[in-house]
XYZ file of C-alpha atoms in Angstrom:
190
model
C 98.507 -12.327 -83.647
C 96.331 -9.476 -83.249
C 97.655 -6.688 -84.957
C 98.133 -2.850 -83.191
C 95.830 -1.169 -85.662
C 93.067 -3.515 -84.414
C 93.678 -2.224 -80.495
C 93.463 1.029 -81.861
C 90.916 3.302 -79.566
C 87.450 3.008 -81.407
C 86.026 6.606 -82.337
C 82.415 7.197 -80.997
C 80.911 6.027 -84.473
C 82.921 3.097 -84.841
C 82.859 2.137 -80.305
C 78.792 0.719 -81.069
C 79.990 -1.631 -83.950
C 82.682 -2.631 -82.293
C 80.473 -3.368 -78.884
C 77.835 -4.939 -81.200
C 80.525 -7.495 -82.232
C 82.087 -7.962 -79.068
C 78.749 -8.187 -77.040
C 77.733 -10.809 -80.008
C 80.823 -12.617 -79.487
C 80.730 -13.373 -76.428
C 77.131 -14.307 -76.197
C 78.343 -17.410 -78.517
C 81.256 -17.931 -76.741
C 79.303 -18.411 -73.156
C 76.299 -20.267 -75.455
C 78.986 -22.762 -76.441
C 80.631 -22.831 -73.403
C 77.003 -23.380 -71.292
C 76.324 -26.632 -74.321
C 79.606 -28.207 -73.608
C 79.694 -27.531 -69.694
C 76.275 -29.565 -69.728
C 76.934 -32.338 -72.486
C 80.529 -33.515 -72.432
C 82.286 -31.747 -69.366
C 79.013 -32.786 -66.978
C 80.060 -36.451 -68.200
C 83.321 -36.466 -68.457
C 84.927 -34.576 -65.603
C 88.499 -33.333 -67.015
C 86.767 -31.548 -69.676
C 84.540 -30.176 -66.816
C 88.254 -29.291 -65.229
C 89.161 -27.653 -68.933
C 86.106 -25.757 -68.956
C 85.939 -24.179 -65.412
C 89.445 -23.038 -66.370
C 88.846 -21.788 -69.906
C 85.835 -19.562 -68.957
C 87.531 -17.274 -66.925
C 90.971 -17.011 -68.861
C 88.223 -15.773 -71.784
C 86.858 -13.097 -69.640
C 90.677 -12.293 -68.916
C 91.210 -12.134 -72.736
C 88.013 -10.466 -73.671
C 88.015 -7.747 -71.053
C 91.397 -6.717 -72.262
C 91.161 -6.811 -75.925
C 87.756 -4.868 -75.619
C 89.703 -2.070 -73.374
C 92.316 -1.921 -75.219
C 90.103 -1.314 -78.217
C 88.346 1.573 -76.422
C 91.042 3.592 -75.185
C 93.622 0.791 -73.237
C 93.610 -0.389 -69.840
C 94.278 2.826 -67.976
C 91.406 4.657 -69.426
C 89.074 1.704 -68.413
C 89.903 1.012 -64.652
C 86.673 -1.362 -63.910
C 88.411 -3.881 -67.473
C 91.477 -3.731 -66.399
C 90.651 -5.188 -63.076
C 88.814 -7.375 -64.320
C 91.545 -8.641 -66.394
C 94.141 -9.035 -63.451
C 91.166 -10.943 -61.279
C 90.260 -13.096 -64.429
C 93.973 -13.970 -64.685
C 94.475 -15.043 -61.223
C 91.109 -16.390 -61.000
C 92.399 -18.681 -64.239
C 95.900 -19.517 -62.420
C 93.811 -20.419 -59.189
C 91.716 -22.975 -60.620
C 94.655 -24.649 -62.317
C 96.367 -24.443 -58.703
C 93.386 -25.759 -56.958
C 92.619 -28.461 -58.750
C 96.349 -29.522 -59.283
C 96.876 -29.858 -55.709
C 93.582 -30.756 -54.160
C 91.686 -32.613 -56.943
C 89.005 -30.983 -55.156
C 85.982 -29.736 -57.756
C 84.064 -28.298 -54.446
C 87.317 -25.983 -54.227
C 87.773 -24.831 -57.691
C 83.378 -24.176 -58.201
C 84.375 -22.044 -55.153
C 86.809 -20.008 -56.536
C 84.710 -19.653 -59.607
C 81.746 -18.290 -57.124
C 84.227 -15.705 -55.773
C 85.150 -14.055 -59.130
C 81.467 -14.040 -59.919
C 81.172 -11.780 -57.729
C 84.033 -10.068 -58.203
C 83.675 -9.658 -62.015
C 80.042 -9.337 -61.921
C 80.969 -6.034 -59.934
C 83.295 -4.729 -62.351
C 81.052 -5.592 -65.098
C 78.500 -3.181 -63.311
C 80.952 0.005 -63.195
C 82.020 -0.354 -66.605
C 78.233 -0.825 -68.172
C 77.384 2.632 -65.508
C 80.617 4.555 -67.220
C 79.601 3.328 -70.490
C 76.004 4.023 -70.689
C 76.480 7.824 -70.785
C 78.250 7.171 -74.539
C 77.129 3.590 -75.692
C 73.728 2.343 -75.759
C 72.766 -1.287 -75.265
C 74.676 -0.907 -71.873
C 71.526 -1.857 -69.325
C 72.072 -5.953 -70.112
C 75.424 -5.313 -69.078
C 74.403 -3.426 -65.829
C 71.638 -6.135 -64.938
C 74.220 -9.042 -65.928
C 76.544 -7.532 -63.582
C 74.379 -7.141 -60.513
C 72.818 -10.382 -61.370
C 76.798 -12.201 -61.327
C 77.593 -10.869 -58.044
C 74.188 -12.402 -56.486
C 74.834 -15.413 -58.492
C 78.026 -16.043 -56.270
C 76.506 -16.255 -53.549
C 74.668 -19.500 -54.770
C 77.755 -21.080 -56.331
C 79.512 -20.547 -53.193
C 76.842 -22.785 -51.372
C 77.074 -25.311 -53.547
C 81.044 -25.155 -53.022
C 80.733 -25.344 -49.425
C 78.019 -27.760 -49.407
C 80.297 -31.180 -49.041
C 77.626 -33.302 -49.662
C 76.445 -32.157 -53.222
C 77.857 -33.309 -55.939
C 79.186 -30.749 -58.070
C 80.399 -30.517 -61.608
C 80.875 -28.065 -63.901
C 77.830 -27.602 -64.909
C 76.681 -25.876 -61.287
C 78.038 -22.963 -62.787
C 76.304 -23.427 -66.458
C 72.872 -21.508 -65.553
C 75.492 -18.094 -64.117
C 77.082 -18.597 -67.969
C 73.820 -18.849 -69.854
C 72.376 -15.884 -67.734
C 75.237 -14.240 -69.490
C 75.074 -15.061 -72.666
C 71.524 -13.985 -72.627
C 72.829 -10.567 -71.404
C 75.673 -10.615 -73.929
C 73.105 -11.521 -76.747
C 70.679 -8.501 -75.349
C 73.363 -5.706 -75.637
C 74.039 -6.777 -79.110
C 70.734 -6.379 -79.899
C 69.724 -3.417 -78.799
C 73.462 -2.245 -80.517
C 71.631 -3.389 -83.522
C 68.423 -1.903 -83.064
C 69.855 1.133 -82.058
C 71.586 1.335 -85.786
């Protein structure tokens, strides 16, 4: 259980080592994610199912444990969005492929909040570059999501390709890369 003192609002000293961390975090997360999506849930397709559904309930949990750290939900719009599409996003796939056993259907839905989150990953890097550094990774990694959808979403609609999970493993490794850049120039900035 994460305790209240943790969700505290960061102070302007203490919002950089807290981004460092975060940013770092969740360049291993999506490093991890991008390893397994391509090893075991390539080959063995429920684990492909897990993943596709675990990646975006983590941006759901992550967005909002990273606003509520910097001031809550209601003092960062662009997060708190993000949370409420990641969370539906999440409950989608699990609908999606509990109905339709369609993977075409559920790499679709991951295409759409691409875009969608790669968006509001681009207005909160813009709001946050005027009092964090390392914030230009996060800018680039959002305008690069949003084109990124477009591509997943023709592989989605494309009924002849076989898709698996790991169709969407070079849009996580992009970010990770991103994740991993912001955390270093956090660092560097030190």
């Amino acid at each position: 259980m994460i305790s209240t003192a943790a969700l505290a609002p960061a102070s302007a000293a203490s919002s950089s080592s807290w981004l460092k961390r975060y940013y770092g975090t969740r360049a291993l997360f999506s490093a991890a994610w991008v390893a397994l999506a391509y090893t075991i849930g390539k080959a063995q397709p429920t684990v492909g199912i897990a993943l596709l559904i675990i990646y975006p309930l983590w941006d759901c949990a992550a967005n909002g444990v990273d606003a509520a750290r910097n001031g809550g939900l209601r003092a960062n719009p662009s997060q708190a969005l993000n949370v409420i599409v990641s969370a539906i996003v999440t409950l989608a796939i699990v609908l999606t492929v509990a109905f339709s056993h369609d993977l075409h259907a559920a790499i679709g839905v991951i295409g759409i909040w691409a875009g969608l989150s790669g968006l509001l990953q681009l207005a909160t890097g813009i709001r946050r570059r005027r009092s964090v550094s390392g914030q230009w990774p996060q800018i680039l990694s959002g305008a690069q999501s949003s084109l990124a959808a477009a591509h997943i979403l023709m592989m989605a609609l494309s009924p002849l390709l076989i898709v698996s999970v790991a169709d969407v493993g070079l849009y996580a490794a992009f970010g990770a890369v991103y994740f991993a850049a912001s955390a270093a120039m956090l660092q560097l900035k030190r």
